[in-house]
Coordinates of C-alpha atoms in Angstrom, one line a residue:
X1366 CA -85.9 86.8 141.9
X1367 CA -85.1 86.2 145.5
X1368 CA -87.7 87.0 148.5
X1369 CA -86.6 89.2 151.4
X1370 CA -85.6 87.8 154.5
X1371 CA -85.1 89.9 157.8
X1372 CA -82.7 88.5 160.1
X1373 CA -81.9 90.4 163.4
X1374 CA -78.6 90.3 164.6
X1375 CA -76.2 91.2 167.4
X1376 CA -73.0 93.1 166.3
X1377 CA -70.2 92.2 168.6
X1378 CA -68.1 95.9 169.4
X1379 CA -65.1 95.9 167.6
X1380 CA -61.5 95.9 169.7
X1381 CA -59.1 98.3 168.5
X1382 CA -57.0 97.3 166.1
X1383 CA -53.2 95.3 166.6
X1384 CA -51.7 96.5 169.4
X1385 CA -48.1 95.9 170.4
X1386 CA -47.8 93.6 173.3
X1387 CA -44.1 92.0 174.2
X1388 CA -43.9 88.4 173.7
X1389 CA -42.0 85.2 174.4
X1390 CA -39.1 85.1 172.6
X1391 CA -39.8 81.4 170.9
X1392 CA -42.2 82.9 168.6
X1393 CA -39.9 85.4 167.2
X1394 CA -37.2 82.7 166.6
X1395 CA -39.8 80.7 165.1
X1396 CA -40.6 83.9 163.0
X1397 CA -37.1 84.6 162.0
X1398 CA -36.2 80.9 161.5
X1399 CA -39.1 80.0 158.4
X1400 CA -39.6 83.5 157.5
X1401 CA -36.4 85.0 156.2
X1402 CA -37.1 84.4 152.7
X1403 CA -41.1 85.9 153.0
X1404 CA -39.3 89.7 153.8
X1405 CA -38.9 92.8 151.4
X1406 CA -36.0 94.5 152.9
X1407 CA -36.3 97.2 150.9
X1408 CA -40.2 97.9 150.9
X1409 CA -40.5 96.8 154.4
X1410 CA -43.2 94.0 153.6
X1411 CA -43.3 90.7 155.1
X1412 CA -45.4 87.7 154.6
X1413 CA -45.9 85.1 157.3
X1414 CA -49.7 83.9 155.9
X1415 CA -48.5 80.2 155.7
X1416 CA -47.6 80.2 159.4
X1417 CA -51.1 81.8 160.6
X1418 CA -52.9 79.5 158.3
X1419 CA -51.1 76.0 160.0
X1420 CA -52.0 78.1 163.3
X1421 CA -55.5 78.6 162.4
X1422 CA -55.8 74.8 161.5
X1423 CA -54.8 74.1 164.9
X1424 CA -57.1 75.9 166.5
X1425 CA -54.0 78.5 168.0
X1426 CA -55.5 81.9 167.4
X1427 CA -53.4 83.4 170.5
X1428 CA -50.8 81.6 169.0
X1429 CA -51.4 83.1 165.6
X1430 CA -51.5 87.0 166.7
X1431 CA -48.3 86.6 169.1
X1432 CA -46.2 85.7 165.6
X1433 CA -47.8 88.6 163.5
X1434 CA -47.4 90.8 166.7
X1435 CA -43.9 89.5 166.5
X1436 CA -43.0 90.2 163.2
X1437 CA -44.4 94.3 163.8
X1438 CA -42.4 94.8 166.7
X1439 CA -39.2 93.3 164.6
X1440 CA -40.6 96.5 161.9
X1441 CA -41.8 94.7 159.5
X1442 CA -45.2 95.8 157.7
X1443 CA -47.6 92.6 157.3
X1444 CA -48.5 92.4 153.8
X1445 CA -52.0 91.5 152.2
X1446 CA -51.9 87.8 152.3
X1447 CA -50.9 88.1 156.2
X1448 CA -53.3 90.5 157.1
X1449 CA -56.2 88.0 155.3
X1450 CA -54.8 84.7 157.0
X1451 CA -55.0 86.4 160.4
X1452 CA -58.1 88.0 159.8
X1453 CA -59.8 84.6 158.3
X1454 CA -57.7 82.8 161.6
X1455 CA -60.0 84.6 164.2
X1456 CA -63.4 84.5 162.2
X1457 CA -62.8 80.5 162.2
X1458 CA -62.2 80.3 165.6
X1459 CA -64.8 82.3 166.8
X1460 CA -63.1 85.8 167.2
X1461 CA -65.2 88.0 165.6
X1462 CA -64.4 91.5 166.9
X1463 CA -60.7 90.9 165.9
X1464 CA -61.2 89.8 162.9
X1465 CA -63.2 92.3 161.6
X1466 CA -60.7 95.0 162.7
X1467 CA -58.4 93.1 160.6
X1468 CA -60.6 93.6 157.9
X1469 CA -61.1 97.3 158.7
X1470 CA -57.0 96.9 159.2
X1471 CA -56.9 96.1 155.3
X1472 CA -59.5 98.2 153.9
X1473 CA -57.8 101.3 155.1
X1474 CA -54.4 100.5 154.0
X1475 CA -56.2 100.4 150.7
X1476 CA -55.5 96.7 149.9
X1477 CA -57.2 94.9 147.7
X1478 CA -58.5 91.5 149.2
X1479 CA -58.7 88.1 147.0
X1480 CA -62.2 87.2 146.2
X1481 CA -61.9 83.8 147.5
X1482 CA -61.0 85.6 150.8
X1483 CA -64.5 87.7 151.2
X1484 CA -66.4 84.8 150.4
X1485 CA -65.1 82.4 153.2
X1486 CA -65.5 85.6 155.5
X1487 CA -68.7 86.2 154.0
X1488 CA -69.8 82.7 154.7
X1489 CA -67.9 82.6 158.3
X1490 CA -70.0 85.8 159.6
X1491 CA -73.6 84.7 158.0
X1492 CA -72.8 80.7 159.4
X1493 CA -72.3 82.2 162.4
X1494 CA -75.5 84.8 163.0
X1495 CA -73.3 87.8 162.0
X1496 CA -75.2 88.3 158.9
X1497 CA -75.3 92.7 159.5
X1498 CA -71.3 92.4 159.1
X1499 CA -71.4 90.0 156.3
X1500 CA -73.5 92.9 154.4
X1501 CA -71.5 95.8 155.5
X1502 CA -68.3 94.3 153.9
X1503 CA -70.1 93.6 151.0
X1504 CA -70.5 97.2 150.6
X1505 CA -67.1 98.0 151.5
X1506 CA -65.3 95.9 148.6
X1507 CA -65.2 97.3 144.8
X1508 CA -67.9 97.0 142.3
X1509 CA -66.1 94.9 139.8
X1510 CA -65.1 92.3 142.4
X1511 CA -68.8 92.0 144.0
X1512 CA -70.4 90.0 140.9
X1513 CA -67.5 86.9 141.8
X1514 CA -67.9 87.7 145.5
X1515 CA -71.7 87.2 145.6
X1516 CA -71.9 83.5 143.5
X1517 CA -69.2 82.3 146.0
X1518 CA -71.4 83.5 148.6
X1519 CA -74.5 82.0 147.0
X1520 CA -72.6 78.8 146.2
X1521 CA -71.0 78.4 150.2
X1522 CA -74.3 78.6 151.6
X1523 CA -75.9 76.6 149.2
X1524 CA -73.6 73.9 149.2
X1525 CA -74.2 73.8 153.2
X1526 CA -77.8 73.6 153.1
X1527 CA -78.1 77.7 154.5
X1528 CA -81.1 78.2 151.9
X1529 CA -82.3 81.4 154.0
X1530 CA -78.6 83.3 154.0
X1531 CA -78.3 82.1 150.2
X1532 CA -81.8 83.9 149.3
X1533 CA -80.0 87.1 151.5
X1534 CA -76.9 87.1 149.2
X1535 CA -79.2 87.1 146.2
X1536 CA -81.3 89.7 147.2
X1537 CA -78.0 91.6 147.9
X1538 CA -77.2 90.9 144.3
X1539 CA -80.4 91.6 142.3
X1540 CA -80.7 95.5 145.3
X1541 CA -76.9 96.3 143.7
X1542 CA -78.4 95.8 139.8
X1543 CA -76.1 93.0 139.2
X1544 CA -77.9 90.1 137.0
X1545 CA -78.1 86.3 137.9
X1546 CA -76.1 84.7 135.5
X1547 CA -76.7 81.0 134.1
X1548 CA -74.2 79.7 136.6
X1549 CA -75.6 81.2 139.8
X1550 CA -79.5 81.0 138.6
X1551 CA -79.0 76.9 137.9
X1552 CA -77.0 76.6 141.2
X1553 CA -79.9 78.0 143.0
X1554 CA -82.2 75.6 142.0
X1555 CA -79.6 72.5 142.7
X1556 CA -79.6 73.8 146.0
X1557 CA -83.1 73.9 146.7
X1558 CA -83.5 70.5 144.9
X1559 CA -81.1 68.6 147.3
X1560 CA -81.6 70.9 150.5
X1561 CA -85.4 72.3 150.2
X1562 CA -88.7 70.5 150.2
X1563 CA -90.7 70.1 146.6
X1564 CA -92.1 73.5 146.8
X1565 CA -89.4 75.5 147.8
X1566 CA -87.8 73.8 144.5
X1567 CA -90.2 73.9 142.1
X1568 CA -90.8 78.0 143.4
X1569 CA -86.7 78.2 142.8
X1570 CA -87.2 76.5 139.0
X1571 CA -90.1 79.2 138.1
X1572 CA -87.9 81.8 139.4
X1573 CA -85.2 80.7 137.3
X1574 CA -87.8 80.4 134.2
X1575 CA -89.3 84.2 134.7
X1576 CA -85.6 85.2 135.2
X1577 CA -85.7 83.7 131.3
X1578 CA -82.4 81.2 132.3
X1579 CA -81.9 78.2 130.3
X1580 CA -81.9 75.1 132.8
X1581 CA -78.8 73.1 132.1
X1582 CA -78.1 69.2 132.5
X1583 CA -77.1 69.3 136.0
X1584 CA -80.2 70.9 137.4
X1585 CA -82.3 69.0 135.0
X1586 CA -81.0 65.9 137.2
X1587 CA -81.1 67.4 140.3
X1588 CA -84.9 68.5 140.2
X1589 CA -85.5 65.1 138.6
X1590 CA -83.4 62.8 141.6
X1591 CA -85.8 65.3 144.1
X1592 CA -89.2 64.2 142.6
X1593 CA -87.8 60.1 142.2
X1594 CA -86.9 60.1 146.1
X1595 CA -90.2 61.4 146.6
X1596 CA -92.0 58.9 144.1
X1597 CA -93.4 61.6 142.4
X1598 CA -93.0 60.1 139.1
X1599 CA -96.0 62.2 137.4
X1600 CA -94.2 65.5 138.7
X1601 CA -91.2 64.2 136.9
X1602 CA -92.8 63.6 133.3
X1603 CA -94.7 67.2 133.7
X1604 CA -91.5 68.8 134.4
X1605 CA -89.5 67.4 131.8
X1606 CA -92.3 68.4 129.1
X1607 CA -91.8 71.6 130.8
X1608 CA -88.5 71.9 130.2
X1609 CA -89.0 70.9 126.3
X1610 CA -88.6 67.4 125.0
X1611 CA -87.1 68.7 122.0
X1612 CA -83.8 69.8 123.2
X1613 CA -80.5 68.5 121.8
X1614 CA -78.0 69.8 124.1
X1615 CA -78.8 67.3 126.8
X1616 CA -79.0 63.9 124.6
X1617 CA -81.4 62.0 125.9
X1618 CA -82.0 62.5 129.1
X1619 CA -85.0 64.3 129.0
X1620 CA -87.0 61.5 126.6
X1621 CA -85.2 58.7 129.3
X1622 CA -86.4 60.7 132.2
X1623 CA -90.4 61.0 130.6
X1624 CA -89.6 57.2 130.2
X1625 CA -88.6 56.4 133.5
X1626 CA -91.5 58.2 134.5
X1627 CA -94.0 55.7 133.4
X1628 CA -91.8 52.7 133.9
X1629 CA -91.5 53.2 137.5
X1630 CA -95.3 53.2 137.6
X1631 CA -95.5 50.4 135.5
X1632 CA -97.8 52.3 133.1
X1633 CA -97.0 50.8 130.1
X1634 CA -99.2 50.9 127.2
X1635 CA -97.3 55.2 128.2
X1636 CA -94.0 54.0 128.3
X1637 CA -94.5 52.2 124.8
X1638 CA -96.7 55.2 123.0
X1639 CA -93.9 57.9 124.2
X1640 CA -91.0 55.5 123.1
X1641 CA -92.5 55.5 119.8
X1642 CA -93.0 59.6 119.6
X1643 CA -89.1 59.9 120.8
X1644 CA -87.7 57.5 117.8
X1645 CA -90.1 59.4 115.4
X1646 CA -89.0 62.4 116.9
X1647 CA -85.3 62.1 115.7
X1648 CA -83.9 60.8 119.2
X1649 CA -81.7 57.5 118.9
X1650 CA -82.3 55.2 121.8
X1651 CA -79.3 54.8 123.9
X1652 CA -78.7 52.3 126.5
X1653 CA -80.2 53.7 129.6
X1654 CA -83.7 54.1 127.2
X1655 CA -83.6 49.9 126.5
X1656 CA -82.7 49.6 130.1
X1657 CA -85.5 51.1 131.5
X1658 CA -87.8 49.7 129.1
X1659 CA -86.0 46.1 129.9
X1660 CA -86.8 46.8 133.7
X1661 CA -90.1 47.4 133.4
X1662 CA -91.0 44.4 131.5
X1663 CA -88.9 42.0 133.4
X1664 CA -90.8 43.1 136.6
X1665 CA -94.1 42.9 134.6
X1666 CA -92.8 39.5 133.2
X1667 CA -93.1 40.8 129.8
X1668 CA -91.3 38.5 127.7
X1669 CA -91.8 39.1 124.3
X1670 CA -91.3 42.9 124.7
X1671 CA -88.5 42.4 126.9
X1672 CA -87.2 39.8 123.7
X1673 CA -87.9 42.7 120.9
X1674 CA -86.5 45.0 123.5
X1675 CA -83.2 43.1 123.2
X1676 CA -83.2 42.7 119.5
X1677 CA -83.7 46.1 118.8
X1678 CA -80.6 47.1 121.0
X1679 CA -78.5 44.3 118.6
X1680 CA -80.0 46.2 115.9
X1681 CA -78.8 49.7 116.8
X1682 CA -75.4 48.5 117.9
X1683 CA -76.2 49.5 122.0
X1684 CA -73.7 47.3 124.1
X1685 CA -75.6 45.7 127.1
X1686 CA -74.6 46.2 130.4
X1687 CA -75.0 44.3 133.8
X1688 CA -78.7 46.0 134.3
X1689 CA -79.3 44.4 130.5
X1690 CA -78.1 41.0 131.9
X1691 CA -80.2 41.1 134.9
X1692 CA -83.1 42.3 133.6
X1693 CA -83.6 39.0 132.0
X1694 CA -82.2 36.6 134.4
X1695 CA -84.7 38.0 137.0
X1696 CA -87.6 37.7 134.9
X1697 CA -86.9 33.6 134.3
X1698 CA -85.9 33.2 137.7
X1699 CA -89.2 35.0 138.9
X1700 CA -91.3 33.0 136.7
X1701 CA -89.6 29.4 137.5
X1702 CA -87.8 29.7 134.3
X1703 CA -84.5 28.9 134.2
X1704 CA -84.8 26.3 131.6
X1705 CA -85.0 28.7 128.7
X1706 CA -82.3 30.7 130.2
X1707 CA -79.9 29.5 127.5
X1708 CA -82.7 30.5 124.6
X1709 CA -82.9 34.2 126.4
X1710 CA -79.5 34.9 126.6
X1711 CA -78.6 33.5 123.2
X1712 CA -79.1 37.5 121.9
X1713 CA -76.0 38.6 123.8
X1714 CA -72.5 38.3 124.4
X1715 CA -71.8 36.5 127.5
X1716 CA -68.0 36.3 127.1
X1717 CA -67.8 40.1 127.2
X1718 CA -66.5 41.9 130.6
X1719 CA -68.9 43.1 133.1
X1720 CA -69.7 46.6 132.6
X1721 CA -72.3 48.8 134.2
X1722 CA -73.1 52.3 132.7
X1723 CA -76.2 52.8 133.0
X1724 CA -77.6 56.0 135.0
X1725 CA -78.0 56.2 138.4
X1726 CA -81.5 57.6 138.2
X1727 CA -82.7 54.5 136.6
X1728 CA -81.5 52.6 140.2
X1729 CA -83.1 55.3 141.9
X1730 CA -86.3 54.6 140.6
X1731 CA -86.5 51.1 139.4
X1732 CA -84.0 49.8 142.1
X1733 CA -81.5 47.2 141.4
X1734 CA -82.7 43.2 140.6
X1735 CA -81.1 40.4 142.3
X1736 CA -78.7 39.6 139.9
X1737 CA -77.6 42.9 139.9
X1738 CA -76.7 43.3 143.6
X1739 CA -75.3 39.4 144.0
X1740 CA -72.8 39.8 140.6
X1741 CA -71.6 43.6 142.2
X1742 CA -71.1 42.0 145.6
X1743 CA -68.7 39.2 143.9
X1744 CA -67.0 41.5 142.0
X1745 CA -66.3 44.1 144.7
X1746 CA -65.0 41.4 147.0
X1747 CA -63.3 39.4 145.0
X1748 CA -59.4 39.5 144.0
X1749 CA -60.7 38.2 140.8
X1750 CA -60.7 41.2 138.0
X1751 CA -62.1 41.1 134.3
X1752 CA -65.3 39.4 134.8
X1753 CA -67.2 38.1 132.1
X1754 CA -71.4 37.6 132.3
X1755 CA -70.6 33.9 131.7
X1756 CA -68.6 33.9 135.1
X1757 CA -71.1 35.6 137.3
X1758 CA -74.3 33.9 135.5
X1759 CA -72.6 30.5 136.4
X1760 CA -71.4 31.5 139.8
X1761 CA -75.3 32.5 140.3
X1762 CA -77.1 30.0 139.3
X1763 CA -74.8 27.4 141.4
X1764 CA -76.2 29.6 144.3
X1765 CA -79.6 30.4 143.2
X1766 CA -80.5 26.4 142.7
X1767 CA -78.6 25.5 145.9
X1768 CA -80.8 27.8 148.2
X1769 CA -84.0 26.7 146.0
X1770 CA -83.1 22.7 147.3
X1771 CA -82.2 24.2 150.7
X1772 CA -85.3 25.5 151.0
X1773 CA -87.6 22.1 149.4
X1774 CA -85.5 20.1 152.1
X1775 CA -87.1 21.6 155.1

């Protein structure tokens, strides 16, 4: 599933590992003053991992290996928690060689190191061009801790846009005979969606379908967001056929997304044929599918659809929201209108409070009217709560006729 990628890299030598060096007494008073209750007298463990990591935040390696130096030459054995905080303390702050003696430190006292631990190394060492190490410790830890250690990998890279070290990891995965699970396959293709161009993606989503990975709701948006930024709105409706029109599991995103398709194209004699194949289908309209519908025909002044489109949301019990609202006071107002304002709005509720839940793809695509972004405005900046549509449709019109004879004076 993932394509090789050769990556040549410069080991730095490794320093021997922790050498006693006398020290400044301040550090070992710091180290018995907030330390006495970390110590095993008895097994001769002690565990000073909370101090290195406030060190390591404050960019004080030096600082950092004078207390653990500290706490050896008091005879106290640093325990696994310590050993990782000092280890992950020098990778952060650029100290390579050291801390991959730590790590050599911890491997052959036979510790077992937290998976969460690898990973940030992991990603530390690849980030940084030290992608030869980040292998070799793979190979080092045990097999039944390498499956969580390689989606954290995938998933730190990802999440930072590193799609070539995230395509390394998986290949690691896949040459060790581990599977791609749902989780890590779907990742992979949310990370090319947001970080790669269309390509790349679309590549990523036919790996994940030969690897014979059910795409779930999150990538389904992802890929989807990727081909609206791009306006490619025909890409969109092929991909969602693709993906099966038919499924259940996501509700009805996938007939809202074919939807939104051909609405933001404005093709619709399409938008109305598919509407009709996804209620005989068995889907229920919900309110982002008479949303997008309303959009379109308020921007194609459509106002006997857009009138049929509002009673058949009365008729199926779907609550309108702001983008409802404003779908039809933009199309009046467009048009000169504002007359029969009264006679548009008499099929909804205007003393209800303002609500907006429609999905974020719609805006994406269809953008947000004038209404819309004026009523958000007053309601963000006002101390006012509770809004109803009454409020805001008053409070606009008031300004929308006062800038009209504004405007006819000059």
């Amino acid at each position: 599933m993932a394509a090789a990628l050769v990556m040549s890299t410069t080991v730095t030598p490794k320093s021997t590992p922790f050498s006693l060096i006398s020290q400044s007494s301040p550090h070992k008073r710091l180290w018995r003053k907030k330390q006495g209750g970390n110590i095993d007298r008895r097994s001769g463990y002690a565990d000073c991992a909370s101090l290195i990591q406030g060190l390591s935040r404050k960019k004080l390696p030096v600082a950092a290996e004078r207390l653990f130096l500290d706490m050896k030459s008091e005879g106290f054995i640093p325990d696994k928690s310590t050993l990782s905080a000092l280890m992950l303390c020098y990778a952060s702050n650029g100290l390579f060689s050291k801390a991959l003696a730590a790590w050599d430190e911890i491997i052959d006292r036979s510790f077992l190191p937290d998976v969460h631990v690898v990973a940030e190394l992991i990603d530390i060492c690849g980030c940084k061009g030290y992608l030869d190490d980040a292998v070799r410790i793979l190979h080092q830890i045990t097999l039944n801790m390498l499956p969580d250690v390689y989606a954290q990998a995938i998933s730190r890279f990802g999440k930072k846009g590193q799609l070539e070290l995230m395509e390394v990891m998986l290949k690691e995965m896949v040459s060790m005979g581990f599977p791609v699970d749902s989780a890590t396959g779907n990742a992979y293709v949310i990370y090319y969606s947001n970080f790669g161009t269309l390509s790349e993606m679309e590549v990523a989503y036919g790996r994940l379908k030969m690897s014979r990975i059910l795409i779930e709701e999150e990538a389904i948006r992802s890929i989807s967001l990727a081909y609206i930024k791009k306006e490619k709105f025909y890409c969109l409706g092929q991909f969602v056929r693709d993906v099966g029109l038919c499924r259940r599991n996501v509700g009805n995103l996938l007939w809202n997304l074919l939807l939104l398709s051909y609405a933001a194209n404005f093709k619709m004699k399409s938008l109305q044929r598919e509407f009709v194949r996804m209620v005989e289908t068995g889907f229920f309209p919900d309110l982002n599918t008479f949303n997008i519908r309303a959009l379109a025909f308020s921007k194609m002044s459509l106002f006997w659809d857009l009138h049929v489109t509002l009673e058949h949301m009365k008729h199926e019990k779907v609550v309108p929201d702001l983008v409802t609202y404003g779908s039809v006071i933009d199309a009046y107002l467009d048009r000169r209108l504002g007359r029969n304002l009264d006679f548009a709005l008499r099929k909804l509720n205007k003393n209800d409070c303002v609500t907006v839940a429609t999905e974020p793809l719609v805006f994406e695509a269809m953008g947000k009217g004038d209404f819309h972004l004026s009523s958000e405005a007053r309601v963000e900046f006002s101390k006012k709560k509770n809004w109803t549509y009454e409020e805001l449709i008053t409070t606009y019109l008031k300004k929308y006729f006062r800038c009209n004879q504004i405007f006819w004076n000059y």
